[in-house]
Short mmCIF file of C-alpha atoms in Angstrom, two decimals:
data_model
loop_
_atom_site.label_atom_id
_atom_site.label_comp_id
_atom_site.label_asym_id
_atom_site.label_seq_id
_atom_site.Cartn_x
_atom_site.Cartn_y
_atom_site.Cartn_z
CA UNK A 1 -6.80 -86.93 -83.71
CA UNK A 2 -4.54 -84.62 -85.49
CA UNK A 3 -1.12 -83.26 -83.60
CA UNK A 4 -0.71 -79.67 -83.88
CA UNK A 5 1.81 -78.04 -86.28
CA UNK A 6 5.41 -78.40 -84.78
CA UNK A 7 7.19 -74.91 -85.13
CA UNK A 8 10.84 -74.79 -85.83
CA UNK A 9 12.56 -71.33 -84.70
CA UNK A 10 16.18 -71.36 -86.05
CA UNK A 11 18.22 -69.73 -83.21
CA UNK A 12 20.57 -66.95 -85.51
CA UNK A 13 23.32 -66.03 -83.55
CA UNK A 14 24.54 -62.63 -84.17
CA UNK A 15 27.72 -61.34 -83.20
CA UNK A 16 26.49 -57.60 -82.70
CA UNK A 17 30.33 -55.85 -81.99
CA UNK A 18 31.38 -57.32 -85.36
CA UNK A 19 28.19 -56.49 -87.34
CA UNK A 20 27.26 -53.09 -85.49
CA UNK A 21 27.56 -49.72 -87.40
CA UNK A 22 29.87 -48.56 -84.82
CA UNK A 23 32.00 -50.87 -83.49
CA UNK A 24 35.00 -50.52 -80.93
CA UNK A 25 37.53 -48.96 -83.29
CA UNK A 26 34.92 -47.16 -85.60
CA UNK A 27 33.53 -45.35 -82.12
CA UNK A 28 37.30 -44.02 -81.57
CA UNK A 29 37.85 -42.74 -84.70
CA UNK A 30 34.19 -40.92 -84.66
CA UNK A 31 35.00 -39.34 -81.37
CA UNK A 32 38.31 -38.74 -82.48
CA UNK A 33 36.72 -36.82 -85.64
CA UNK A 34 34.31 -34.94 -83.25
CA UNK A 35 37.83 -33.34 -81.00
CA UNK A 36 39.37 -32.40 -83.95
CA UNK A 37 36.20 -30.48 -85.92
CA UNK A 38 36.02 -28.57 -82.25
CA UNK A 39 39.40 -27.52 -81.98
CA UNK A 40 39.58 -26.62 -85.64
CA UNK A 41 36.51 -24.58 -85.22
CA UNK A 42 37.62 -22.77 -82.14
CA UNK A 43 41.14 -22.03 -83.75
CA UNK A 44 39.49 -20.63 -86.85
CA UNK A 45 36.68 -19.00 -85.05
CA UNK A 46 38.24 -17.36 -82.29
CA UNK A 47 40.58 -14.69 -84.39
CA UNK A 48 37.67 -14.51 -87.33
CA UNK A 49 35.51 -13.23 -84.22
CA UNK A 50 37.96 -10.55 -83.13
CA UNK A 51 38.66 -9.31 -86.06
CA UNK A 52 34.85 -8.64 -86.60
CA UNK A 53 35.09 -7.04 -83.24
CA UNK A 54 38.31 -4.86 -83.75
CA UNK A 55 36.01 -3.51 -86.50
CA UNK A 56 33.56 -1.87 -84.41
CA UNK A 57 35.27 0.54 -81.72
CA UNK A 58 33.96 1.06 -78.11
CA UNK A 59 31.77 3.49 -77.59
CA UNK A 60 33.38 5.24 -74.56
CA UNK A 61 32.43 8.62 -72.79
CA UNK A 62 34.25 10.58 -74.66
CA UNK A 63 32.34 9.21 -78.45
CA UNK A 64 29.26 10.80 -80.29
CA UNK A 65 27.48 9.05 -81.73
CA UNK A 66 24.46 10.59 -83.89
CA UNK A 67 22.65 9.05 -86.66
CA UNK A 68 19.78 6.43 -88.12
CA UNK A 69 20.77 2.78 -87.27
CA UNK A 70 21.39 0.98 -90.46
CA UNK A 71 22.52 -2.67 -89.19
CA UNK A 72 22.46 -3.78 -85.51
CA UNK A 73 23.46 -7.02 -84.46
CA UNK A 74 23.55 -8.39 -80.32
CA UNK A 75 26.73 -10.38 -79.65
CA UNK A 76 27.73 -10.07 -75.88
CA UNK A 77 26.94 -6.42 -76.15
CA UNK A 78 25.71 -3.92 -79.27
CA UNK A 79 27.62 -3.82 -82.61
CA UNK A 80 25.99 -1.44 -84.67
CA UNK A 81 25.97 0.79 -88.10
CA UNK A 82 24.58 4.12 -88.83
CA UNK A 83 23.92 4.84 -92.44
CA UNK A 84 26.26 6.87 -92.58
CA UNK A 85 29.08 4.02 -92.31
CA UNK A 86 30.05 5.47 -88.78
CA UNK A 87 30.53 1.62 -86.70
CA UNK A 88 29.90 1.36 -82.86
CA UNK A 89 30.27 -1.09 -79.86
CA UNK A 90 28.87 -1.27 -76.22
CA UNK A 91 27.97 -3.51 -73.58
CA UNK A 92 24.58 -3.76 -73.03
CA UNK A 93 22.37 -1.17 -70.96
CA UNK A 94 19.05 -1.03 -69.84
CA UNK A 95 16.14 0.65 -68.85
CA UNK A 96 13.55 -1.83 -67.18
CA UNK A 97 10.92 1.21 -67.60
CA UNK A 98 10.42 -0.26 -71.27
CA UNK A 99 10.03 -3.11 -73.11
CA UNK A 100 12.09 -4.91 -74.06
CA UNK A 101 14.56 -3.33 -71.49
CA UNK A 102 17.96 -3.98 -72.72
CA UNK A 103 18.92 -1.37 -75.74
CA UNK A 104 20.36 -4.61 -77.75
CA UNK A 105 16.30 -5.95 -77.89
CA UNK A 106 15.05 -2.41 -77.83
CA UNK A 107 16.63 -0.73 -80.81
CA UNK A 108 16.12 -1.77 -84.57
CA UNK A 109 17.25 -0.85 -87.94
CA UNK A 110 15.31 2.73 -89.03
CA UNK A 111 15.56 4.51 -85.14
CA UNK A 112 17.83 6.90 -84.53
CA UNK A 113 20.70 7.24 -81.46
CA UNK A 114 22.47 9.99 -80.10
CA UNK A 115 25.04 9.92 -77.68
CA UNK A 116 26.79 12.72 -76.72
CA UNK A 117 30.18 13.61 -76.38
CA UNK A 118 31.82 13.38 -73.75
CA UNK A 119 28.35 12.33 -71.74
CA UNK A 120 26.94 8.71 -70.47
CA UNK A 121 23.26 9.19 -71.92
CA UNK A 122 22.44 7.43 -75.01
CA UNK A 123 18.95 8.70 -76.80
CA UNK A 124 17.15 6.02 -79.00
CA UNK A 125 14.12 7.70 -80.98
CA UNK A 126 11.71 5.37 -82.11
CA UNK A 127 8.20 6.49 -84.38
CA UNK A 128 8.12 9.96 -82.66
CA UNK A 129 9.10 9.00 -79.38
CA UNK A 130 12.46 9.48 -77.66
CA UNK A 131 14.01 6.65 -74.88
CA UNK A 132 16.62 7.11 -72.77
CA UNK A 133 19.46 4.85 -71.85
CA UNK A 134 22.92 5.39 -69.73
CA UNK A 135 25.61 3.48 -71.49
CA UNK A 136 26.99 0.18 -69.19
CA UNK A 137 24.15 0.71 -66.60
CA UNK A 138 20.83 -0.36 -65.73
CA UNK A 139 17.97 1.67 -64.86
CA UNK A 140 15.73 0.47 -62.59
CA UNK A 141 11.74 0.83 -62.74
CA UNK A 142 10.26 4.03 -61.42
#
């Protein structure tokens, strides 16, 4: 009778903290790298933000605004353009009667807004139609 093959499995030993891609000191300096790109970012970031901010003024109840919306962009409110260059910021409003309800979804580049002076109502007109909005509140459905 014939005895069956005899299989020989090398044990390797492996010493996985010295042969790992991250090993103890590597990990630190990773995390270390990680801290650092934050805070850089935030320092950096922070004042670029305002200043983009400081370049749009509040709209406030005493501000007209009147024209076709050239650029809008939603950043914890409404920063917006008309074509004719005139820049404008408020916090978000909206009017649950339409959808999408808040103004910063709502409006688009190509409508039109008008906002009085020295009056809380904000008009969006959009294809034909005309919306209505009162700047910093929300209207509830009818």
């Amino acid at each position: 009778t014939q005895k069956p093959p005899i299989l020989k499995i090398n044990m390797i030993k492996v010493n996985f903290r010295k042969h790992s891609i991250i090993n103890g000191n590597k990990i630190g300096k990773f995390y270390a790298i990680i801290i650092l790109g934050f805070i850089i970012m935030i320092a950096i970031g922070i004042p670029i933000q305002k200043n983009i901010w400081n370049n749009y003024p509040k709209v406030q109840y005493q501000t007209e605004i009147k024209g076709e919306i050239y650029r809008i962009r939603n950043n914890r409110g409404v920063f917006g353009e008309l074509k004719s260059g005139q820049k404008f910021f408020f916090t978000s409003t909206s009017n649950y009667n339409y959808k999408p309800s808040f103004i910063s979804d709502f409006i688009s580049r190509g409508d039109s807004i008008l906002k009085p002076a020295n009056s809380d109502s904000i008009f969006v007109f959009k294809d034909d139609e005309k919306f209505f909005f009162i700047l910093g509140k929300s209207i509830e459905k009818r």
